mmCIF file of C-alpha atoms and ligand atoms in Angstrom:
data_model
loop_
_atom_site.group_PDB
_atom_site.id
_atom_site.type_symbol
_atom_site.label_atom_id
_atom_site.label_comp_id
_atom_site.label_asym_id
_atom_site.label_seq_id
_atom_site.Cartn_x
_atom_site.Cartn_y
_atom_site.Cartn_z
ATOM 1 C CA UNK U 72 24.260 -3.135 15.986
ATOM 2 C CA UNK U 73 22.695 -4.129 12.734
ATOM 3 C CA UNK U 74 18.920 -2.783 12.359
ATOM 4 C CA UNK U 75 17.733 -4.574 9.034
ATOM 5 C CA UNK U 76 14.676 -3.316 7.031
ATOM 6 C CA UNK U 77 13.336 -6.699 6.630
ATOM 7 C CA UNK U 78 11.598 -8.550 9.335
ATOM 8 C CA UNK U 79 10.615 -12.068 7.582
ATOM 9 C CA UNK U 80 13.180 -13.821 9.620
ATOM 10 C CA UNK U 81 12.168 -12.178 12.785
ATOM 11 C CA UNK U 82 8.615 -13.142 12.089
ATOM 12 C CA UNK U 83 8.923 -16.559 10.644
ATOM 13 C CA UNK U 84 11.181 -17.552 13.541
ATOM 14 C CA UNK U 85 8.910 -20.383 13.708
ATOM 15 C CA UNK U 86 7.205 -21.277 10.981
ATOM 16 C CA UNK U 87 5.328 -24.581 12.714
ATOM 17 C CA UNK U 88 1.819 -23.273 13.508
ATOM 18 C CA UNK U 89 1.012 -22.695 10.265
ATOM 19 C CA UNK U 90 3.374 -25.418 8.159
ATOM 20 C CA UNK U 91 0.695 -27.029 10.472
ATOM 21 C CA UNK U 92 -2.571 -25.548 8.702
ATOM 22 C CA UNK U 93 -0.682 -26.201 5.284
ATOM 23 C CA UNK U 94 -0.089 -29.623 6.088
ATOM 24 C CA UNK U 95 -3.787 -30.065 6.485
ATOM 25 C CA UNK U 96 -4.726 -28.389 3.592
ATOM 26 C CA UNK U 97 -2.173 -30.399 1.129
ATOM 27 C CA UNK U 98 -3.722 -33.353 2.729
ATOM 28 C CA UNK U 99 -7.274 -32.635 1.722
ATOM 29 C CA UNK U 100 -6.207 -31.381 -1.673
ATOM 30 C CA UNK U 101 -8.490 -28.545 -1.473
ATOM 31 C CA UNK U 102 -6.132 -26.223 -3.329
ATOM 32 C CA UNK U 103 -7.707 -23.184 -5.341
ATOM 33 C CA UNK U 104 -10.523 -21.249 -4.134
ATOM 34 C CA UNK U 105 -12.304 -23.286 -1.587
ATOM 35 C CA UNK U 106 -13.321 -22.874 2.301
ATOM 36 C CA UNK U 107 -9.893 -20.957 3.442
ATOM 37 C CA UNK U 108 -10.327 -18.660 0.473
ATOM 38 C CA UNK U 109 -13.881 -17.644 1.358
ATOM 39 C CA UNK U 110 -13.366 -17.535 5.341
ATOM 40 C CA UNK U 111 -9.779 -15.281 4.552
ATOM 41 C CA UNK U 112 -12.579 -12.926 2.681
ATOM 42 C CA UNK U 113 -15.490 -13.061 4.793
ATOM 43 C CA UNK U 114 -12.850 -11.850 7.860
ATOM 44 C CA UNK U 115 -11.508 -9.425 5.996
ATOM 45 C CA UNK U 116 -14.516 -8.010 4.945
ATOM 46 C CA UNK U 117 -14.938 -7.705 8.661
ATOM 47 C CA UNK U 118 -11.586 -6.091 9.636
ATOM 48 C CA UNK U 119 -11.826 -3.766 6.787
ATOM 49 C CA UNK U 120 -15.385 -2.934 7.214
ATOM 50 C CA UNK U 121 -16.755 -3.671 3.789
ATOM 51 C CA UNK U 122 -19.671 -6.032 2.121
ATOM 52 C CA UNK U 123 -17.870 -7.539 0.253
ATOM 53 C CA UNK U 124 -14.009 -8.734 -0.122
ATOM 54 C CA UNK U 125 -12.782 -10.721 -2.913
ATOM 55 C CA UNK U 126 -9.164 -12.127 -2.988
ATOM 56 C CA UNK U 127 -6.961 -12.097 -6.198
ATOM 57 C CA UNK U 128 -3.609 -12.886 -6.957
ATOM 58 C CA UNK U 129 -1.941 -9.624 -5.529
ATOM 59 C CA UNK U 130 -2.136 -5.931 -4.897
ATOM 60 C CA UNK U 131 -1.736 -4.562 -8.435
ATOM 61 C CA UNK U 132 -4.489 -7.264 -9.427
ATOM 62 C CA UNK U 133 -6.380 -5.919 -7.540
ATOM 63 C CA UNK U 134 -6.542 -2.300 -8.921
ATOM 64 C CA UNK U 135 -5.957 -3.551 -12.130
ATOM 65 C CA UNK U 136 -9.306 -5.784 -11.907
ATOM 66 C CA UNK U 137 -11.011 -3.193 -10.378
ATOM 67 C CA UNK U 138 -10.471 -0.777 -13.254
ATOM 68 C CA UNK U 139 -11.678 -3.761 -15.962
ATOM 69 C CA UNK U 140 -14.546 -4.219 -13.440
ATOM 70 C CA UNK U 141 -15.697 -0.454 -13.650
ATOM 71 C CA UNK U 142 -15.557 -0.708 -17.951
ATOM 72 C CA UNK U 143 -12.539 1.149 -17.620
ATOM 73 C CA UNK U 144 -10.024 0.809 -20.401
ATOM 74 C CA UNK U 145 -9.253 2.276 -24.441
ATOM 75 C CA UNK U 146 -9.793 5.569 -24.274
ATOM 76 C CA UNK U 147 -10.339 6.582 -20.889
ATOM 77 C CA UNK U 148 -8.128 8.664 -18.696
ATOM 78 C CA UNK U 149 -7.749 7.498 -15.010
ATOM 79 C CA UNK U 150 -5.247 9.963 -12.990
ATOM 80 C CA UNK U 151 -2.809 8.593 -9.988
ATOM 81 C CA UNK U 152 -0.128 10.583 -8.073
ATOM 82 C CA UNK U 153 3.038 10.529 -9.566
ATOM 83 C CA UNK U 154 4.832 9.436 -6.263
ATOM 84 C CA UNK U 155 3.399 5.978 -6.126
ATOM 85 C CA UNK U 156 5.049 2.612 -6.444
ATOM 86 C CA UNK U 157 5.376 1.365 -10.025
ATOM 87 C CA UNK U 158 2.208 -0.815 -9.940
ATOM 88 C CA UNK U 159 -0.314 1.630 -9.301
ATOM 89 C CA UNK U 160 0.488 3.120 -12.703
ATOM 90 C CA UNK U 161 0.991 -0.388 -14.236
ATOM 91 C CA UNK U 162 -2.260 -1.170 -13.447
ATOM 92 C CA UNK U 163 -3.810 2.200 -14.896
ATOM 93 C CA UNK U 164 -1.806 1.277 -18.624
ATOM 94 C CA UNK U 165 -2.451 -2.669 -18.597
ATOM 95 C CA UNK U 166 -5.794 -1.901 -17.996
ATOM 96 C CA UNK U 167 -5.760 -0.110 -21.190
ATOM 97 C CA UNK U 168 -6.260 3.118 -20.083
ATOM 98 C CA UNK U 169 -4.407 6.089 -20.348
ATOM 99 C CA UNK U 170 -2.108 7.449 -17.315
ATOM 100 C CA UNK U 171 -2.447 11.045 -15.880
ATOM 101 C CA UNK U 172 0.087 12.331 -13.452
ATOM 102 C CA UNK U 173 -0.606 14.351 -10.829
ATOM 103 C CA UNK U 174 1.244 16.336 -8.376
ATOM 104 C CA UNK U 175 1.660 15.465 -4.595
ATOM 105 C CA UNK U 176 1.236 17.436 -1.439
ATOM 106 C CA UNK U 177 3.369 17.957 1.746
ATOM 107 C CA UNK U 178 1.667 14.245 3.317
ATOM 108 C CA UNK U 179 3.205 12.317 0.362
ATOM 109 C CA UNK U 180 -0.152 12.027 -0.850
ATOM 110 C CA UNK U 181 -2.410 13.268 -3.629
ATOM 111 C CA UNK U 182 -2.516 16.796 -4.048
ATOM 112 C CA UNK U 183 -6.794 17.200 -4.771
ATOM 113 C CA UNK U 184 -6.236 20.550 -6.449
ATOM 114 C CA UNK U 185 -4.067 18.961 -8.607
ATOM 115 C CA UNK U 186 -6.243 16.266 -9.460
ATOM 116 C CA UNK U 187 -9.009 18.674 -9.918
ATOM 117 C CA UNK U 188 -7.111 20.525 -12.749
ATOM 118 C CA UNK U 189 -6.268 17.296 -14.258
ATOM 119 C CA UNK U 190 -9.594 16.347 -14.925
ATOM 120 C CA UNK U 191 -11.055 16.443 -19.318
ATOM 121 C CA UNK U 192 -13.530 14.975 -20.284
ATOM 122 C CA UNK U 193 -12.015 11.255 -21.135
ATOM 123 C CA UNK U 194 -11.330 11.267 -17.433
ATOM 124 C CA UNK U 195 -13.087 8.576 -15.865
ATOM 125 C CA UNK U 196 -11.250 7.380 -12.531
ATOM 126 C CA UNK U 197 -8.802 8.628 -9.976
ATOM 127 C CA UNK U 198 -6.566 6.207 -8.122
ATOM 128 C CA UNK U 199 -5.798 7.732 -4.522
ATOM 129 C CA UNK U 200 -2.904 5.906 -2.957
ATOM 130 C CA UNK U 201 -2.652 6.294 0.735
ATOM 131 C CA UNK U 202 0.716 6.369 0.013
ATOM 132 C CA UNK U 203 3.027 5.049 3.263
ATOM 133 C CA UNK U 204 0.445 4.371 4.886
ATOM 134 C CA UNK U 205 -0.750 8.139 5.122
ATOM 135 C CA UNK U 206 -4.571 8.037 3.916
ATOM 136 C CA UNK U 207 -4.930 10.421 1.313
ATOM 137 C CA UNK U 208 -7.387 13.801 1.511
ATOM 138 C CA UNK U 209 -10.647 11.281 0.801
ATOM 139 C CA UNK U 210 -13.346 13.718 1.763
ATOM 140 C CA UNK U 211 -11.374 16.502 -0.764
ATOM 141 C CA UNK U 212 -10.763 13.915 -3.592
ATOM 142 C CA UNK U 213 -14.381 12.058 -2.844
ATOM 143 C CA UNK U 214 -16.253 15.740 -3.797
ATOM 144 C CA UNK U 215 -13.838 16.409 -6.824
ATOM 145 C CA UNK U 216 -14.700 12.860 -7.996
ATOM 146 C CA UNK U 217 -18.619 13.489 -7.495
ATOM 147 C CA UNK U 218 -18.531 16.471 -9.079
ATOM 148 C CA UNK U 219 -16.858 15.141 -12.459
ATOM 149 C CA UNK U 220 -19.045 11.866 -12.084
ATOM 150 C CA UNK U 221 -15.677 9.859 -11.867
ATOM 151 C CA UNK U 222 -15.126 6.670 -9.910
ATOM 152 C CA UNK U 223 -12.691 5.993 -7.062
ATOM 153 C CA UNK U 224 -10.326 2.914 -6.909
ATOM 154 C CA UNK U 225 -8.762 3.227 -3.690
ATOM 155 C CA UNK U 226 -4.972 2.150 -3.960
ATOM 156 C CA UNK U 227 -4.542 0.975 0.119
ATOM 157 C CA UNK U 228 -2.040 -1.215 -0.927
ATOM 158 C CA UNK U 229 0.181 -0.033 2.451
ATOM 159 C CA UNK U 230 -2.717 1.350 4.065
ATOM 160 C CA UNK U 231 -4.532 -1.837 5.629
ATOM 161 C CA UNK U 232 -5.946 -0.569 8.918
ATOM 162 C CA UNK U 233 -6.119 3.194 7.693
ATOM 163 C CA UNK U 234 -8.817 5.754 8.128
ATOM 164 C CA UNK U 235 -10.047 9.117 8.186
ATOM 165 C CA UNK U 236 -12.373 11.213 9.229
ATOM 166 C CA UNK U 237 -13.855 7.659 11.043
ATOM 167 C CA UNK U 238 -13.734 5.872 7.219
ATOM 168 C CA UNK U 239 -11.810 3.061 6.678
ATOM 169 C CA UNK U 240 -9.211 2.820 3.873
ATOM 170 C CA UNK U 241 -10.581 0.511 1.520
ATOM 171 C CA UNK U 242 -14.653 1.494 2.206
ATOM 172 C CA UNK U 243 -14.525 4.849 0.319
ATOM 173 C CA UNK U 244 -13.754 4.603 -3.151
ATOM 174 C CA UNK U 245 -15.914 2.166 -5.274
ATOM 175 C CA UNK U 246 -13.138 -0.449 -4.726
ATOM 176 C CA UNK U 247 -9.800 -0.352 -2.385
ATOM 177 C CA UNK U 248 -7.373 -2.421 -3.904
ATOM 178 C CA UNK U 249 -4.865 -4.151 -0.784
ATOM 179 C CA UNK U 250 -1.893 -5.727 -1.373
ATOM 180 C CA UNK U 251 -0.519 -8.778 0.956
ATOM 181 C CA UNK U 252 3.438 -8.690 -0.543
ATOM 182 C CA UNK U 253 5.644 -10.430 1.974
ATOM 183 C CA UNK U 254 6.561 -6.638 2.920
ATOM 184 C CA UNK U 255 3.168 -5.086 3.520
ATOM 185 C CA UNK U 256 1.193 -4.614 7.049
ATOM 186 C CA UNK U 257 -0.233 -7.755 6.607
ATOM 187 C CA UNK U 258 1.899 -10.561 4.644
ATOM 188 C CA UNK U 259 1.664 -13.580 3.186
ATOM 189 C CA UNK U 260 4.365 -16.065 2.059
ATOM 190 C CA UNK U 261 4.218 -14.778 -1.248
ATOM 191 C CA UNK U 262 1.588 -12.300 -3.580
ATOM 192 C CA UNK U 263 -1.693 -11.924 -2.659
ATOM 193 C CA UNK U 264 -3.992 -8.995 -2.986
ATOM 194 C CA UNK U 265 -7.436 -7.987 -2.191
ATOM 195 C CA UNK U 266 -10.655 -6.140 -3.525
ATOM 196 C CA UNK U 267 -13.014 -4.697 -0.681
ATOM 197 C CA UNK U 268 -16.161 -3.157 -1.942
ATOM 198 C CA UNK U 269 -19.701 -1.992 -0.839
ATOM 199 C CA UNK U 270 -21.115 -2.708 -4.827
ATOM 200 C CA UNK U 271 -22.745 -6.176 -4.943
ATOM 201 C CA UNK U 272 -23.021 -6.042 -8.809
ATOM 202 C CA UNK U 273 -18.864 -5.417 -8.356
ATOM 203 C CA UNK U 274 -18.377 -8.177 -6.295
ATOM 204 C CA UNK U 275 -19.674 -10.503 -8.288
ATOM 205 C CA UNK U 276 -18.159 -8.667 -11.654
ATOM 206 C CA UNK U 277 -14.896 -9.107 -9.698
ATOM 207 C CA UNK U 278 -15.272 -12.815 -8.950
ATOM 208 C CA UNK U 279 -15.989 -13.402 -12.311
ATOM 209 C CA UNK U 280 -13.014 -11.454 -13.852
ATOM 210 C CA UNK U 281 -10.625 -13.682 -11.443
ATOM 211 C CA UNK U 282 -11.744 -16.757 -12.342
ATOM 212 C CA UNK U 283 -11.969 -17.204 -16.295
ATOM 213 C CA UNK U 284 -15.277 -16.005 -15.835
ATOM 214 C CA UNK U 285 -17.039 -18.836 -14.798
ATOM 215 C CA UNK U 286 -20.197 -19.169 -13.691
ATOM 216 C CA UNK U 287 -19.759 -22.485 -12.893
ATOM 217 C CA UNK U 288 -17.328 -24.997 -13.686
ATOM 218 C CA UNK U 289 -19.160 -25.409 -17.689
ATOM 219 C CA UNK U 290 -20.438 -21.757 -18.059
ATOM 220 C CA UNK U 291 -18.287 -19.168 -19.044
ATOM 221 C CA UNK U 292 -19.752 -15.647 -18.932
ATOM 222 C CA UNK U 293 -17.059 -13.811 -20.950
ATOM 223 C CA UNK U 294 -13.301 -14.585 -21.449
ATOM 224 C CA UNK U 295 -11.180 -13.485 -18.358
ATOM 225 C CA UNK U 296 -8.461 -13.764 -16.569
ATOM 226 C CA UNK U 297 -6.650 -16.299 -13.669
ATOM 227 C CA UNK U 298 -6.042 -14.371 -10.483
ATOM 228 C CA UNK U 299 -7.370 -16.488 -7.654
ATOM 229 C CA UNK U 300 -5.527 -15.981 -4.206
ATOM 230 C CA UNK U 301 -3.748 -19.230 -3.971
ATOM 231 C CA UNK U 302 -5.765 -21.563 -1.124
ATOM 232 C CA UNK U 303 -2.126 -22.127 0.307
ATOM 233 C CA UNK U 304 -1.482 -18.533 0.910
ATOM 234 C CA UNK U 305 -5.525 -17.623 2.390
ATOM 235 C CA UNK U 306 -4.335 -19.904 5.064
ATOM 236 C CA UNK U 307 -1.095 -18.111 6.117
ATOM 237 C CA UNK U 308 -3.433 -14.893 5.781
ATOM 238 C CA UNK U 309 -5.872 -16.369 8.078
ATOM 239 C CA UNK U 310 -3.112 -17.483 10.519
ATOM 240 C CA UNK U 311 -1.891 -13.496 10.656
ATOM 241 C CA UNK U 312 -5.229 -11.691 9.720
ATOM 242 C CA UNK U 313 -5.727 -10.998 13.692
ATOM 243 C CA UNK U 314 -2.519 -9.666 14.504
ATOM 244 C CA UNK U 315 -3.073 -6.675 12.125
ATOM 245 C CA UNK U 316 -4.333 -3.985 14.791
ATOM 246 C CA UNK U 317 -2.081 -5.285 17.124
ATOM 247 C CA UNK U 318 1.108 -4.361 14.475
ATOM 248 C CA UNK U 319 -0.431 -0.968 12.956
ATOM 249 C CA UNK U 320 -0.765 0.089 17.265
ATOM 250 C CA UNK U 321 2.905 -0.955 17.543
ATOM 251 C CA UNK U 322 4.232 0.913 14.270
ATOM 252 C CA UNK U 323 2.118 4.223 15.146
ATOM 253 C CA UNK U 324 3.840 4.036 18.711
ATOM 254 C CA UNK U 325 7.058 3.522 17.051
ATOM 255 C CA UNK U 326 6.646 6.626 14.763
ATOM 256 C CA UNK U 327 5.722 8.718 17.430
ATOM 257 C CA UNK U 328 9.425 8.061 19.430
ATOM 258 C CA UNK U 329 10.946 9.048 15.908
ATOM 259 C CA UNK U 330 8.556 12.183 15.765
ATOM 260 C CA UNK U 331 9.143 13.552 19.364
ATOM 261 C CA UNK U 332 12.765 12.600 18.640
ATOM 262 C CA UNK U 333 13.200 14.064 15.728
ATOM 263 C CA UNK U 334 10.760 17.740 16.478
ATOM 264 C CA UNK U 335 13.774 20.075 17.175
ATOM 265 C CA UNK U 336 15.744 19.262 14.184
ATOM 266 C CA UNK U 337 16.289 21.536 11.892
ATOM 267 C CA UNK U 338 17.431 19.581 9.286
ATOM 268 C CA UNK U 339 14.458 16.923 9.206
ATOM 269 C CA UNK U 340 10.565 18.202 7.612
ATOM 270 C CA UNK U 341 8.057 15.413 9.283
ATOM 271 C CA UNK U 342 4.419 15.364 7.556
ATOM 272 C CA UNK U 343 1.973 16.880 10.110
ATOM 273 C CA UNK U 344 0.263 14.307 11.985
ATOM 274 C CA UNK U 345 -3.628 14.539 12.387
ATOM 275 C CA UNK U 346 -5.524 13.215 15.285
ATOM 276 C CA UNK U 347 -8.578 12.210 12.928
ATOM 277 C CA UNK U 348 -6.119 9.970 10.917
ATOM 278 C CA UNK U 349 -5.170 6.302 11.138
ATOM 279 C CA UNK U 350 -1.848 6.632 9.407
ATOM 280 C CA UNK U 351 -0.685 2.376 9.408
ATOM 281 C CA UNK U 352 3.571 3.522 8.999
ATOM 282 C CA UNK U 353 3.871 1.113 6.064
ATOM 283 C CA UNK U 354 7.178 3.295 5.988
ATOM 284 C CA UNK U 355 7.997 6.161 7.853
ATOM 285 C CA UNK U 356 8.723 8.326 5.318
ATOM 286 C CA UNK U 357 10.493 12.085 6.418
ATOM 287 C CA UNK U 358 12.083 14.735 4.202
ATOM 288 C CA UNK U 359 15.636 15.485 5.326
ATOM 289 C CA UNK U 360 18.609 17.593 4.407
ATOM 290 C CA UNK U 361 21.926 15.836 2.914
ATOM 291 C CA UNK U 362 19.441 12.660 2.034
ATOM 292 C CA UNK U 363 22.197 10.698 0.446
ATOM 293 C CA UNK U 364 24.988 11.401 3.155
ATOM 294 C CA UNK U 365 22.638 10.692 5.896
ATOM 295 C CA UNK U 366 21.382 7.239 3.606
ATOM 296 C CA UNK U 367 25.262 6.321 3.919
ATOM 297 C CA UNK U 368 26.540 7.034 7.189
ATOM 298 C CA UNK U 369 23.076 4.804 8.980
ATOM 299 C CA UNK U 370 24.355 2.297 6.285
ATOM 300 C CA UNK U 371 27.724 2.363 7.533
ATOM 301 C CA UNK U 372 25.999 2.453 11.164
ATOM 302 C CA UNK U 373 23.947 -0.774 10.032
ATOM 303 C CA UNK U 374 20.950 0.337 9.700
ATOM 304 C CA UNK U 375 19.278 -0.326 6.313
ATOM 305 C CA UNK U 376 17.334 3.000 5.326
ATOM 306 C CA UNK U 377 15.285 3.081 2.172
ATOM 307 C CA UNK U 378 14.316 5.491 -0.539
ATOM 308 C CA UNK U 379 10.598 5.275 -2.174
ATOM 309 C CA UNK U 380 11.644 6.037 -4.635
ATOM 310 C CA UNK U 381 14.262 8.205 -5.916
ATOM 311 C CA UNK U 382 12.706 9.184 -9.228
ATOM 312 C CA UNK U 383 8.958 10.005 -9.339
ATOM 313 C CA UNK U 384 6.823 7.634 -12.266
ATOM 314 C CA UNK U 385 6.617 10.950 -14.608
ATOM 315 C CA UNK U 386 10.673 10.619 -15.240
ATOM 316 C CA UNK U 387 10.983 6.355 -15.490
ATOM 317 C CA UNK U 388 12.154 5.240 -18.967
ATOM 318 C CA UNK U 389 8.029 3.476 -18.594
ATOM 319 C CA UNK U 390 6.350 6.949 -18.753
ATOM 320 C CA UNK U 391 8.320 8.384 -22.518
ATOM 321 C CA UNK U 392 5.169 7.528 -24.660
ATOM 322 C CA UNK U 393 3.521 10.152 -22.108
ATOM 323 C CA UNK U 394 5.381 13.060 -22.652
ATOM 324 C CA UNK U 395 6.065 14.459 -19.019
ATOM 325 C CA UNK U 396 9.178 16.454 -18.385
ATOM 326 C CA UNK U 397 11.308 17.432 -15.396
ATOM 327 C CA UNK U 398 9.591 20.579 -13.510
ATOM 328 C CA UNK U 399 6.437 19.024 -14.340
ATOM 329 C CA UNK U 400 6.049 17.543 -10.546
ATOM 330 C CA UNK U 401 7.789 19.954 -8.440
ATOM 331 C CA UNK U 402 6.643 18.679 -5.118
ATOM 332 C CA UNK U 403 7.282 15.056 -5.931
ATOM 333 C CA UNK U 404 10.250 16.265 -7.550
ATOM 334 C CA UNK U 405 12.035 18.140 -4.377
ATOM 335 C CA UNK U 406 10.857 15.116 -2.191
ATOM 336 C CA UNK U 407 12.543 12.095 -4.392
ATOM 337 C CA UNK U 408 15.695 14.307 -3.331
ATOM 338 C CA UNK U 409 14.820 14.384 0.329
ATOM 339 C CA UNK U 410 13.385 11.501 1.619
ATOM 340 C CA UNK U 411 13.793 8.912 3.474
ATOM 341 C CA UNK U 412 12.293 5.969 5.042
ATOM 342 C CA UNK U 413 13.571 4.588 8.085
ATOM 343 C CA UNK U 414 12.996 0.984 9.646
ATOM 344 C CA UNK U 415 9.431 1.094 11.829
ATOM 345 C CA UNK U 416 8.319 -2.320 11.545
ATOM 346 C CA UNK U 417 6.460 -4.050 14.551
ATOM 347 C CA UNK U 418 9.585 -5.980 15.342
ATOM 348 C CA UNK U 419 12.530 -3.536 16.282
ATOM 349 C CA UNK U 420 13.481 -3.383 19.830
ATOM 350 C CA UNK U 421 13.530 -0.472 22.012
ATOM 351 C CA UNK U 422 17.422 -0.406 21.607
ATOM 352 C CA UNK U 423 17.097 -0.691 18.021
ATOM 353 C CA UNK U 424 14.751 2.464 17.696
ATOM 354 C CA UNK U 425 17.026 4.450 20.359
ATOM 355 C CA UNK U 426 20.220 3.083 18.096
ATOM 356 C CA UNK U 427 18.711 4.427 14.841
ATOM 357 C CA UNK U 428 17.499 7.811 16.608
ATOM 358 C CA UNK U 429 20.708 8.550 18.212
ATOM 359 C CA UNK U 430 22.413 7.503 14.790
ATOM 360 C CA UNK U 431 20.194 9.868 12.704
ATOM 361 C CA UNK U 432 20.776 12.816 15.334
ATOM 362 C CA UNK U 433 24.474 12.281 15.656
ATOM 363 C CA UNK U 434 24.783 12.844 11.848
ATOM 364 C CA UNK U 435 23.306 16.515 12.089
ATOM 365 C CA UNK U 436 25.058 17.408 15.219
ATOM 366 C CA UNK U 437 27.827 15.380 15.346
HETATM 367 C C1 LIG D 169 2.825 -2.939 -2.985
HETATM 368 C C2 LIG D 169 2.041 -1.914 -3.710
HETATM 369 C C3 LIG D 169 1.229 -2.230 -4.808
HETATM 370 C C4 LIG D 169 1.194 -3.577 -5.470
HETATM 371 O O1 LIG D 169 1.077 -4.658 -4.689
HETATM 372 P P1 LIG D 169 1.649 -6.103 -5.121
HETATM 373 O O2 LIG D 169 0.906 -7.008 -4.217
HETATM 374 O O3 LIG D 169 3.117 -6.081 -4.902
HETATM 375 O O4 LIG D 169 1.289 -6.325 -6.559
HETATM 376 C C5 LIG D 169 0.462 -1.216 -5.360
HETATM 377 N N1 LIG D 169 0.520 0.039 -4.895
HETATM 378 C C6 LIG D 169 1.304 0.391 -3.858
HETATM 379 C C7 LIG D 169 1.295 1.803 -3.374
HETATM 380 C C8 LIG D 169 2.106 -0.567 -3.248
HETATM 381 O O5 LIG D 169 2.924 -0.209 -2.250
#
């Protein structure tokens, strides 16, 4: 049996309904911005539970805009957790500002006592990613951030769907940045990424900044940048934007068999699970023993197992200029050694998930 990471070709089986749409739309020419590119942001608005949505031209756009749209840049210090995919920190240096690390807890998620301690008084913004899919401790990080007057981009890049404590992902932090990769909850047929926010001033900062800053089509209110959602792809969204709870319920009931499956192993740490969370499984992500042996016998089993990532943003080649050192992370250090992320997407059969939980137990007790 061969249990691939990847769904695309699953899910694009047939691709008809909405060539369909995109016929349409090539037809009418209507091909940036437009009607499908406000109705794709007045439903997600809706989903998501914010005013305001504005669609850019993917997920590290999004936080990276959102930064620029909160005056943040030279000389201000924004902090991220160092266990993050590349972009969130991207975002943080093209943005101008400068990157603080910060630890990460036993959730894969911001630890908030680290980002306390990490706060001067250059620091300006945290980015919490709800990292897997996990939501990260908002009401800790939300106090923290009042307390130091900072602002909160939300990185829910994989956590689409998410809350806690009853809060969305996405309606907490002054923005939520979401991303729409061909490999997130909800995908598009290419990049795509979206800005939720409750800020009118914001929203309208943020359609400025993604549009040359144009008032109107002769009236430019400062120089800006291009990062419309393409028109093409706000119609694939819109063709896929109503299947979203129906994929996060299937994902959390698939991480559940590989949690009750997994309970009495030794050899395997799972995150606690909280009953006041909506945690989305963009990956579900466990610590284990022997990572790389157990990485190599599923792949000689078939089944394509990731790592995110082996080696925390603090020790890339990217992060030199910023002085960081091994040790400095332990937590995200240990994990890059032990984790692992097995296949949970919305489209594995029940044989599949049986095949890669009887694969995964037969390599501790063989
Ligand atoms: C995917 C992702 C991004 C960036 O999204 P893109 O749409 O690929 O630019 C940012 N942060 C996290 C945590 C992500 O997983």
């Amino acid at each position: 049996m061969r249990v691939p990471y990847s769904y695309l070709p699953r899910q694009f089986a047939d691709p008809e309904p909405i060539l369909d749409q995109i016929r349409n739309l090539v037809k009418r020419g209507d091909l940036t911005l437009g009607q499908p590119v406000e109705e794709f942001e007045q439903r997600f608005a809706a989903l998501i539970g914010s005013r305001f949505a504005v669609a850019v031209g993917s997920g590290t756009d999004a936080l990276f805009l959102s930064l620029k749209a909160l005056g943040i840049g030279q000389g201000d210090e924004v902090i991220t957790a160092t266990n993050t995919f590349v972009a969130t920190a991207g975002a943080i240096e093209t943005a101008g500002a400068r990157l603080v690390f910060v630890d990460c807890n036993d959730q894969f998620v911001m630890d908030p006592a680290a980002l306390e301690a990490a706060i001067t008084s250059k620091t300006k913004a945290v980015v919490p990613v709800h990292y897997t899919g996990q939501p990260a401790g908002m009401d800790e990080i939300e106090a923290i951030a009042r307390r130091h007057n900072l602002e909160i981009v939300e990185d829910a890049c994989t956590a689409i769907d998410g809350s806690i404590n009853g809060r969305r992902c996405g309606t907490i932090g002054r923005t939520g940045a979401f991303s729409m990769h061909p490999l997130k909850n909800l995908n598009i047929w290419g990049d795509g990424g979206v800005i939720t926010t409750n800020d009118p001033s914001i929203a309208r900062q943020l359609r400025l900044l993604r549009n040359h800053g144009m008032v109107d089509r002769d009236t430019y209110a400062f120089y800006a940048y291009n990062s419309r959602l393409d028109t093409l792809q706000a119609v694939v969204g819109l063709q896929l934007l109503d299947q979203v709870t129906a994929i996060t319920d299937k994902r959390i009931e698939i991480a559940a068999r590989y949690d009750r499956a997994f309970a009495d192993l030794d050899q395997i740490r799972i995150p606690l699970r909280y009953a006041t969370q909506r945690h989305v499984y963009h990956m579900y992500m466990i610590e284990v023993d022997q990572r790389d042996g157990l990485l190599a016998y599923l792949k000689e089993q078939g089944i394509s197992a990731k790592v995110h990532y082996p080696t925390p943003l603090h020790l890339q080649p990217a992060s030199a200029h910023l002085g960081y050192g091994a040790g400095d992370f332990p937590v995200a250090e240990a994990q890059a050694r032990r984790i692992i992320s097995l296949p949970v997407h919305q489209y594995l059969s029940d044989e599949e998930i049986d095949y890669v939980i009887s694969r995964v137990r037969e390599y501790y007790q063989p």
